[in-house]
Every structure is written in structure tokens, then in C-alpha cells.
Short mmCIF file of C-alpha atoms and ligand atoms in Angstrom, two decimals:
data_model
loop_
_atom_site.label_atom_id
_atom_site.label_comp_id
_atom_site.label_asym_id
_atom_site.label_seq_id
_atom_site.Cartn_x
_atom_site.Cartn_y
_atom_site.Cartn_z
CA MET V 2 28.84 15.27 -20.90
CA THR V 3 28.08 13.19 -17.82
CA THR V 4 30.10 10.04 -17.26
CA LEU V 5 27.87 7.03 -16.87
CA LYS V 6 28.78 4.40 -14.30
CA GLN V 7 30.15 1.19 -15.77
CA PRO V 8 29.32 -2.24 -14.31
CA ILE V 9 32.87 -3.04 -13.25
CA VAL V 10 33.88 -4.21 -9.75
CA GLY V 11 37.58 -5.08 -9.48
CA THR V 12 38.28 -7.69 -12.13
CA GLU V 13 34.59 -8.53 -12.61
CA GLY V 14 32.29 -6.98 -15.20
CA ALA V 15 33.03 -4.83 -18.22
CA ASP V 16 31.86 -1.57 -19.72
CA ILE V 17 28.54 -1.26 -21.56
CA VAL V 18 29.22 -0.42 -25.21
CA GLY V 19 25.65 -0.83 -26.51
CA PRO V 20 22.63 1.45 -26.00
CA ARG V 21 21.86 2.69 -22.48
CA ASN V 22 18.97 4.24 -20.55
CA PRO V 23 20.84 6.60 -18.20
CA ASP V 24 17.75 7.78 -16.24
CA VAL V 25 16.63 4.25 -15.35
CA GLU V 26 20.20 3.18 -14.55
CA ALA V 27 20.64 6.17 -12.22
CA GLN V 28 17.53 5.20 -10.24
CA ASN V 29 18.67 1.57 -9.93
CA PRO V 30 22.39 1.61 -9.02
CA ASP V 31 22.14 -1.74 -7.21
CA ILE V 32 20.64 -3.36 -10.31
CA LEU V 33 23.37 -2.02 -12.62
CA ILE V 34 26.14 -2.92 -10.15
CA PRO V 35 24.72 -5.38 -7.60
CA PRO V 36 26.36 -5.84 -4.21
CA VAL V 37 28.73 -8.85 -4.45
CA THR V 38 26.49 -10.59 -1.90
CA ASP V 39 23.57 -10.68 -4.37
CA HIS V 40 23.08 -14.11 -5.92
CA GLY V 41 20.57 -16.33 -7.67
CA GLY V 42 17.22 -15.72 -9.30
CA LEU V 43 14.79 -13.89 -7.02
CA PRO V 44 11.91 -12.42 -9.04
CA ASN V 45 11.50 -8.68 -9.59
CA LEU V 46 10.17 -7.00 -6.40
CA LYS V 47 9.92 -3.39 -7.58
CA PHE V 48 7.49 -1.56 -9.84
CA PRO V 49 7.22 2.25 -10.03
CA PHE V 50 3.76 3.82 -10.30
CA ALA V 51 5.48 5.99 -12.94
CA MET V 52 5.44 2.87 -15.18
CA ALA V 53 1.87 1.82 -14.36
CA HIS V 54 -0.79 2.47 -17.03
CA ASN V 55 -2.79 5.53 -16.02
CA ARG V 56 -6.56 5.46 -16.58
CA LEU V 57 -7.65 9.04 -17.34
CA GLU V 58 -11.35 9.63 -16.68
CA ASP V 59 -13.80 12.57 -16.43
CA GLY V 60 -11.97 14.77 -13.89
CA GLY V 61 -9.59 12.21 -12.30
CA TRP V 62 -7.26 9.27 -12.81
CA ALA V 63 -6.31 5.88 -11.35
CA ARG V 64 -3.32 3.58 -11.81
CA GLU V 65 -2.54 0.23 -10.26
CA VAL V 66 0.30 -2.18 -9.52
CA THR V 67 -1.11 -5.74 -9.50
CA ARG V 68 0.16 -9.18 -10.44
CA ARG V 69 -0.13 -8.03 -14.07
CA GLU V 70 2.58 -5.43 -13.40
CA MET V 71 4.70 -7.45 -10.91
CA GLY V 72 4.41 -11.25 -11.00
CA ALA V 73 5.45 -11.66 -7.34
CA LEU V 74 2.27 -9.93 -6.05
CA GLU V 75 0.48 -12.93 -4.53
CA GLU V 76 -1.54 -11.55 -1.65
CA LEU V 77 -1.68 -7.80 -2.24
CA ALA V 78 -2.24 -5.20 -4.97
CA ILE V 79 -2.06 -1.38 -4.80
CA VAL V 80 -3.88 1.52 -6.49
CA ASN V 81 -3.06 5.25 -6.65
CA MET V 82 -6.04 7.55 -7.35
CA ARG V 83 -6.60 11.29 -7.80
CA LEU V 84 -10.03 12.88 -7.29
CA PRO V 85 -10.07 16.71 -7.55
CA ALA V 86 -12.86 18.82 -5.98
CA GLY V 87 -16.25 17.08 -6.22
CA VAL V 88 -14.98 14.22 -8.43
CA VAL V 89 -16.50 10.85 -7.46
CA ARG V 90 -15.22 7.29 -7.55
CA GLU V 91 -18.48 5.52 -8.43
CA MET V 92 -20.56 3.60 -5.85
CA HIS V 93 -19.27 0.00 -5.99
CA TRP V 94 -18.07 -3.06 -4.08
CA HIS V 95 -15.56 -5.85 -4.64
CA LYS V 96 -14.52 -9.34 -3.59
CA GLU V 97 -11.40 -8.05 -1.80
CA ALA V 98 -10.98 -5.86 1.29
CA GLU V 99 -9.83 -2.28 0.54
CA TRP V 100 -7.38 -0.53 2.87
CA ALA V 101 -6.88 3.18 2.11
CA TYR V 102 -4.35 5.86 3.06
CA VAL V 103 -4.94 9.54 2.25
CA LEU V 104 -1.79 11.20 0.80
CA GLN V 105 -3.05 14.72 0.06
CA GLY V 106 -6.11 16.94 0.37
CA ARG V 107 -9.45 16.02 1.89
CA VAL V 108 -11.86 13.27 0.93
CA ARG V 109 -15.38 12.15 1.85
CA PHE V 110 -15.81 8.38 2.25
CA TYR V 111 -19.22 6.68 2.13
CA LEU V 112 -19.91 3.06 3.18
CA VAL V 113 -22.92 0.91 4.12
CA ASP V 114 -22.40 -2.34 6.03
CA ASP V 115 -24.38 -5.55 6.45
CA GLN V 116 -26.02 -4.23 9.66
CA ARG V 117 -27.56 -1.29 7.69
CA GLN V 118 -25.19 1.09 9.41
CA THR V 119 -24.01 3.97 7.23
CA LEU V 120 -20.74 5.86 7.27
CA VAL V 121 -20.16 9.39 5.95
CA GLU V 122 -16.78 10.72 7.07
CA ASP V 123 -14.35 13.44 5.94
CA LEU V 124 -10.67 12.45 6.05
CA GLY V 125 -7.35 14.22 5.57
CA PRO V 126 -3.68 13.36 5.01
CA GLY V 127 -2.55 10.35 7.06
CA ASP V 128 -6.07 9.06 7.69
CA LEU V 129 -7.24 5.56 6.72
CA TRP V 130 -10.33 3.61 5.85
CA LEU V 131 -11.12 -0.08 5.51
CA ALA V 132 -13.88 -1.28 3.22
CA PRO V 133 -14.45 -4.96 4.06
CA ALA V 134 -14.99 -7.32 1.12
CA GLY V 135 -18.51 -6.97 -0.29
CA PHE V 136 -19.45 -3.77 1.56
CA PRO V 137 -20.60 -1.06 -0.89
CA HIS V 138 -18.81 2.29 -0.77
CA ALA V 139 -17.97 5.48 -2.70
CA ILE V 140 -15.25 8.15 -2.54
CA GLN V 141 -15.46 11.89 -3.32
CA GLY V 142 -12.93 14.73 -3.39
CA LEU V 143 -13.79 17.71 -1.14
CA GLU V 144 -12.94 21.37 -2.01
CA GLU V 145 -9.19 20.68 -1.73
CA GLY V 146 -9.38 17.56 -3.91
CA THR V 147 -7.54 14.42 -2.83
CA GLU V 148 -5.00 11.77 -3.77
CA PHE V 149 -4.78 8.42 -1.98
CA ILE V 150 -3.43 4.87 -2.00
CA LEU V 151 -5.61 1.75 -1.88
CA VAL V 152 -4.28 -1.72 -0.95
CA PHE V 153 -6.32 -4.87 -1.72
CA ASN V 154 -5.79 -8.33 -0.21
CA ASP V 155 -5.39 -10.17 -3.52
CA GLY V 156 -2.58 -9.66 -6.05
CA ASN V 157 -5.04 -10.36 -8.87
CA PHE V 158 -7.32 -7.48 -7.88
CA SER V 159 -7.97 -4.89 -10.56
CA GLU V 160 -9.54 -1.49 -9.97
CA ASN V 161 -11.03 -1.95 -13.46
CA GLN V 162 -13.01 -5.05 -12.43
CA THR V 163 -15.10 -3.86 -9.46
CA LEU V 164 -18.88 -4.33 -9.16
CA LEU V 165 -20.42 -0.98 -10.11
CA VAL V 166 -23.90 0.36 -9.28
CA THR V 167 -24.34 1.63 -12.87
CA GLU V 168 -23.53 -1.79 -14.33
CA LEU V 169 -25.87 -3.56 -11.90
CA PHE V 170 -28.74 -1.33 -13.08
CA ALA V 171 -27.74 -1.60 -16.77
CA HIS V 172 -27.72 -5.42 -16.62
CA THR V 173 -30.96 -6.02 -14.70
CA PRO V 174 -34.28 -6.34 -16.64
CA ARG V 175 -36.22 -3.08 -16.33
CA GLU V 176 -39.36 -4.87 -15.10
CA VAL V 177 -37.31 -6.48 -12.33
CA LEU V 178 -35.92 -3.07 -11.32
CA ALA V 179 -39.52 -1.76 -11.35
CA LYS V 180 -40.75 -4.61 -9.14
CA ASN V 181 -37.75 -4.37 -6.81
CA PHE V 182 -38.28 -0.68 -6.05
CA GLY V 183 -42.08 -0.60 -6.49
CA VAL V 184 -42.01 2.07 -9.22
CA PRO V 185 -43.01 2.12 -12.91
CA ALA V 186 -40.39 0.83 -15.39
CA GLU V 187 -40.27 4.33 -16.94
CA ALA V 188 -38.44 5.46 -13.79
CA PHE V 189 -35.37 3.79 -15.28
CA ALA V 190 -35.60 5.35 -18.75
CA GLY V 191 -32.54 7.51 -18.18
CA ILE V 192 -30.11 5.10 -16.46
CA PRO V 193 -26.62 5.11 -17.98
CA ALA V 194 -25.83 2.36 -20.48
CA GLN V 195 -22.22 2.21 -19.30
CA GLU V 196 -20.19 2.61 -16.14
CA LYS V 197 -19.28 6.07 -14.83
CA TYR V 198 -16.30 4.91 -12.70
CA ILE V 199 -14.73 8.36 -12.09
CA PHE V 200 -16.82 11.46 -12.90
CA ARG V 201 -17.36 15.12 -12.02
CA GLN V 202 -19.99 16.15 -9.48
CA PRO V 203 -20.50 19.37 -7.46
CA VAL V 204 -18.51 19.59 -4.21
CA PRO V 205 -20.84 18.03 -1.60
CA ALA V 206 -22.53 20.03 1.17
CA PRO V 207 -20.93 20.21 4.64
CA ILE V 208 -20.97 16.83 6.37
CA GLU V 209 -23.38 17.85 9.18
CA GLN V 210 -25.94 19.00 6.60
CA VAL V 211 -25.58 15.79 4.56
CA ARG V 212 -26.02 13.62 7.63
CA ALA V 213 -29.05 15.63 8.80
CA GLU V 214 -30.70 15.34 5.37
CA MET V 215 -30.28 11.55 5.44
CA GLY V 216 -32.90 11.41 8.21
CA ALA V 217 -33.28 8.56 10.66
CA VAL V 218 -30.36 6.26 9.93
CA THR V 219 -27.71 4.62 12.12
CA PHE V 220 -24.29 6.15 11.57
CA THR V 221 -21.00 4.41 12.31
CA ASP V 222 -17.41 5.55 12.05
CA LYS V 223 -15.76 2.21 12.75
CA TYR V 224 -14.44 1.77 9.20
CA VAL V 225 -12.24 4.91 9.34
CA PHE V 226 -9.15 5.57 11.45
CA ARG V 227 -7.43 8.91 12.01
CA ALA V 228 -3.86 7.60 12.01
CA SER V 229 -2.58 11.18 11.68
CA GLN V 230 -3.37 11.57 15.40
CA LEU V 231 -1.15 8.65 16.53
CA THR V 232 2.21 9.33 18.18
CA PRO V 233 5.01 7.40 16.43
CA SER V 234 7.42 5.17 18.43
CA ARG V 235 10.81 6.89 18.22
CA PHE V 236 14.18 5.12 17.92
CA PRO V 237 17.70 6.32 17.15
CA GLY V 238 17.59 6.62 13.34
CA GLY V 239 13.85 7.01 12.88
CA ALA V 240 10.32 6.14 13.97
CA THR V 241 7.56 3.59 13.38
CA THR V 242 3.78 3.61 13.69
CA VAL V 243 1.69 0.43 13.67
CA VAL V 244 -1.98 0.47 12.66
CA ASP V 245 -3.54 -2.97 12.94
CA ALA V 246 -6.55 -4.71 14.50
CA LYS V 247 -5.27 -3.77 17.98
CA ASN V 248 -6.06 -0.08 17.40
CA PHE V 249 -8.23 -0.20 14.22
CA GLU V 250 -10.58 -3.00 15.15
CA VAL V 251 -12.23 -3.74 11.80
CA THR V 252 -9.06 -4.01 9.72
CA ASN V 253 -7.83 -7.30 8.29
CA LEU V 254 -4.79 -5.55 6.79
CA ALA V 255 -2.03 -4.36 9.14
CA ALA V 256 0.13 -1.32 8.36
CA LEU V 257 3.55 -0.11 9.48
CA PHE V 258 4.63 3.48 8.75
CA ILE V 259 8.42 3.83 8.75
CA ASP V 260 10.37 7.11 8.96
CA LEU V 261 14.13 6.82 8.40
CA GLU V 262 16.54 9.68 9.04
CA PRO V 263 19.50 9.97 6.65
CA GLY V 264 21.67 6.92 7.40
CA GLY V 265 18.85 5.21 9.31
CA MET V 266 17.82 1.64 8.50
CA ARG V 267 14.85 -0.63 9.18
CA GLU V 268 16.79 -3.55 10.69
CA ILE V 269 17.05 -7.03 9.11
CA HIS V 270 13.79 -8.88 9.84
CA TRP V 271 10.97 -10.90 8.31
CA HIS V 272 7.24 -11.46 8.73
CA PRO V 273 6.14 -14.98 9.70
CA ASP V 274 2.65 -14.96 8.24
CA ALA V 275 2.09 -12.19 5.71
CA ASP V 276 3.33 -10.70 2.45
CA GLU V 277 4.41 -7.03 2.66
CA ILE V 278 3.66 -4.38 0.04
CA GLN V 279 5.65 -1.14 0.22
CA TYR V 280 4.79 2.34 -1.01
CA TYR V 281 7.64 4.87 -0.91
CA ILE V 282 6.31 8.31 0.02
CA SER V 283 9.60 10.23 0.12
CA GLY V 284 13.37 9.86 -0.09
CA ARG V 285 15.71 7.24 -1.59
CA ALA V 286 16.20 3.75 -0.18
CA ARG V 287 17.42 0.29 -0.97
CA MET V 288 16.33 -3.17 0.12
CA THR V 289 17.90 -6.61 -0.18
CA VAL V 290 15.58 -9.61 -0.02
CA PHE V 291 17.04 -13.00 1.02
CA ASP V 292 15.46 -16.36 0.17
CA ALA V 293 16.52 -20.02 0.14
CA VAL V 294 18.67 -21.33 -1.48
CA ASN V 295 21.50 -18.83 -1.82
CA ASN V 296 19.16 -16.17 -3.22
CA ALA V 297 19.54 -12.45 -2.56
CA ARG V 298 18.68 -9.45 -4.71
CA THR V 299 18.95 -5.74 -4.01
CA PHE V 300 16.45 -3.12 -5.25
CA ASP V 301 16.52 0.71 -5.15
CA PHE V 302 13.47 2.89 -4.50
CA VAL V 303 12.40 6.52 -4.80
CA ALA V 304 9.11 8.25 -3.94
CA GLY V 305 6.19 6.73 -5.86
CA ASP V 306 7.75 3.26 -6.17
CA VAL V 307 6.14 0.02 -5.01
CA GLY V 308 8.16 -2.78 -3.38
CA TYR V 309 7.13 -6.28 -2.33
CA VAL V 310 8.41 -8.92 0.12
CA PRO V 311 6.85 -12.41 0.13
CA LYS V 312 6.17 -13.79 3.63
CA THR V 313 9.13 -15.16 5.67
CA LEU V 314 11.84 -13.66 3.42
CA ALA V 315 14.50 -11.61 5.27
CA HIS V 316 14.88 -7.95 4.29
CA TYR V 317 15.97 -4.49 5.45
CA ILE V 318 15.21 -0.96 4.20
CA GLU V 319 18.17 1.44 4.22
CA ASN V 320 17.95 5.20 3.69
CA THR V 321 20.54 5.80 0.94
CA GLY V 322 19.66 9.46 0.28
CA GLU V 323 20.39 12.86 1.77
CA GLY V 324 16.88 13.43 3.11
CA PRO V 325 14.36 11.52 5.21
CA VAL V 326 12.66 8.37 3.90
CA ARG V 327 8.98 7.71 4.57
CA VAL V 328 7.70 4.31 3.50
CA LEU V 329 4.38 2.61 4.11
CA ASN V 330 4.25 -1.19 4.60
CA VAL V 331 0.89 -3.00 4.39
CA PHE V 332 0.48 -6.68 5.31
CA HIS V 333 -2.03 -9.38 4.51
CA THR V 334 -2.79 -10.02 8.18
CA ALA V 335 -4.93 -8.36 10.86
CA GLN V 336 -2.10 -8.11 13.43
CA TYR V 337 1.36 -6.82 12.66
CA ARG V 338 4.09 -9.39 13.42
CA ASP V 339 7.81 -9.56 12.70
CA VAL V 340 10.94 -11.48 13.71
CA SER V 341 14.19 -9.54 14.23
CA LEU V 342 17.55 -11.12 13.31
CA ASN V 343 19.24 -9.21 16.14
CA ASN V 344 16.65 -10.34 18.72
CA TRP V 345 16.88 -13.95 17.51
CA LEU V 346 20.64 -14.08 17.96
CA ALA V 347 20.49 -12.19 21.29
CA LEU V 348 17.99 -14.75 22.62
CA THR V 349 20.19 -17.73 21.58
CA PRO V 350 23.10 -19.01 23.73
CA LYS V 351 26.29 -17.17 22.73
CA ASP V 352 28.25 -20.41 22.27
CA LEU V 353 25.69 -21.67 19.79
CA VAL V 354 25.81 -18.40 17.80
CA ARG V 355 29.65 -18.41 17.87
CA GLY V 356 29.68 -22.02 16.66
CA HIS V 357 27.53 -21.14 13.63
CA LEU V 358 28.97 -17.83 12.51
CA ASP V 359 32.60 -18.02 13.73
CA VAL V 360 32.19 -14.58 15.32
CA GLY V 361 33.31 -13.22 18.68
CA ASP V 362 33.17 -9.75 20.14
CA PRO V 363 32.19 -7.09 19.33
CA LEU V 364 29.16 -8.79 17.74
CA LEU V 365 28.31 -11.21 20.55
CA SER V 366 28.39 -8.52 23.24
CA SER V 367 26.40 -5.99 21.21
CA LEU V 368 23.40 -8.23 20.40
CA SER V 369 20.18 -6.84 21.84
CA SER V 370 16.94 -8.55 22.85
CA ALA V 371 15.19 -5.17 23.07
CA ARG V 372 12.75 -4.15 20.37
CA GLN V 373 14.68 -1.80 18.09
CA PRO V 374 13.10 -1.91 14.61
CA ILE V 375 15.21 1.00 13.36
CA VAL V 376 18.97 1.44 13.68
CA LYS V 377 21.16 4.48 13.13
CA GLY V 378 24.06 4.53 10.67
MN1 LIG I 402 -13.37 0.17 -3.59
MN1 LIG I 403 9.21 -5.76 6.62
#
């Protein structure tokens, strides 16, 4: 019989004598026994995809973490989708911008923009796309199938409320469709009465053949970005990679990929102008979020979990496991920006810092104005 941890710290707390959920408690040690520095009533900032309703469709699935799942999601929502070989996410568009990150396999992405440029691109693990608000697009698994993450710049977004090509046809008078395309109304006798959303199709032909068969059209690739080819910035304790409008021109969502070695930590910082959504790809980590007045709450994460940090709130991400942590941060801003606590103090006169915090050396002499987003344990 395993001994469950009891919420007792010194003279504070007491044992739990009622029912328990040992699996959930084990994944959330800092919720069961919070650090003594936690205080106040910050809202919940964690939601695992494992607890998100999964929509099973013809050959694939999709699940989402939106404001319905986590009330704090103001500016951003996130979707996880699986499309095996040939399976299609229906042609559609939406009111929000869609930022995508390929986790596994290979995927074909299709988009048409307002300049009548068309995009047909094959992407693999680590690659991105950006579908600007209102631009129609579709997604299809290649032979290997694919799984990916989508981030939208509105917490109220729902993957179940996008504008679908099937629904547009189903809800337009047939004679209007006939006039619009210059064909007899009978041409639309077989259109589906309902959405297809996710459905099986044959694996598409090689990309060169598909492009050639499309004839005289203007291709663009500006809405995809092969982030897998970037070289990360290395620091003692880990590495970071920024993808924002400086290297991926069309994006209005910035991304930071963080790799933390065991013991490594993303230093204490905040973002002046954007909410941050987090997707944990591997490892175990914890984060404390600090807010006025006297508010701090610590959350634990494993692979597949979603975290959130409202703009301007201080936070860190610490690797608390035995293996490496990989976490993706996406921001509701075109350019990545942060403020480092260490840099702030280092760039303030020492006497002023000493007067506030009643500290001396070693802290005052170890402050650094150099950019060091990751620190080693
Ligand atoms: Mn979409
Ligand atoms: Mn951050």
C-alpha cells in the first residue's frame, strides 16, 4: 500500500481523512501542499488536455482548452487535433487568427489569401503556420498522419464554431448558388446537408503534382514557417527559440520555445503587453504566478497540460523532474517582449535596491544586466 502525502507543514495543516483522488494529487503536489509563499485568490491557471472533451469524428479527433474550460483565458485559446493519413479538417475560416505547431507526422496545409495567392505546403514536426483571421484554409494528414496544436487569439474561440464551406453551401438558396457559379441548380443536388468537419479522404498526390494540376495560379509560402530549422539560443540550464514577426513576418502571435535541462529554470519575468498560453510537450515543471495584492499561486504541469499567465503577472517555469522539459509559450502580440526581474534590479542603483529589500552581498554583486532567460539549478 502506498503512503499518500498529507497536507501538513510543521504545525500547519492536518491529514485528509475523507475520500481522496491519489492520481490527481500526485500530479499536483504544489496544490495539495502549497509553498508557504502562496497566498490569496488567483484563479486557476492550469487545464490538462486529458480533461478536455474530445470530439471523435470520421477518422480523427479534436479537443480544446478555451474560456469554457479555464475562465482565465482572455486573449488565447488552444486546440489539439489528430488527422491520420488522408483525413481532412474541412475547408473553413474564422474570426480569429490561427497559429499552428506540428507535433508529430506530416501535414499538408492549404490557404487562400485576399490577394488570390494560394498556399499548398507540406510540413513536419516543429513547423508552423499562421492563418490570418478570415482567410480560408484546410488541413490534411499525409501518409504518416499528423497531430498538431492550434492557438487562437481569443479565449472565447471554439473549434466547433468555425465558418465551414459545407454549411455555407447548405444555407444558401440553390438558385443563388446556381447564379453565383453560372451552372444549373441541379449541380447542387448532392451537397451535404450537414458539416463534415473532420472526415476521411485518400492520401493526396505528391505536392509537385498537385501544384502542377492547379494550373496558372500564384503560389505563396509566406503563411508557413519551418521553425525546425532554427538554431536555439543556448544558456546554462537550457535553450530558447523565438518565432515572432521579426522572423515570421505575417504572424500576429509570437512564440517562445523553452527547453529546460533537469534543474534548469526559466527565470522570474513578465510580459508587458500580452497574455501567455503554455503547452507542455515533455517533462515535469512548476510555475508560480504573482499578482497584486499579495497574490501568488503555484501550479504543477506534465506533458499535455495547458498553462496560462495573464499579461504583466510575474512568473517562472522550473523543471522539477528527472528529464528535460520542453514547453511552448504563445503570446497575443506580434513581437515577443519580456521584462526580467534580475535585469531590472541589475539596472537599478544598488543603494536603492538595498533600501527596498534589505539585502547585501551576495545578491547585489551577482545581479546581471545580461540577457539570461534560463538559469541553471
Ligand atoms: Mn482553422
Ligand atoms: Mn513567460
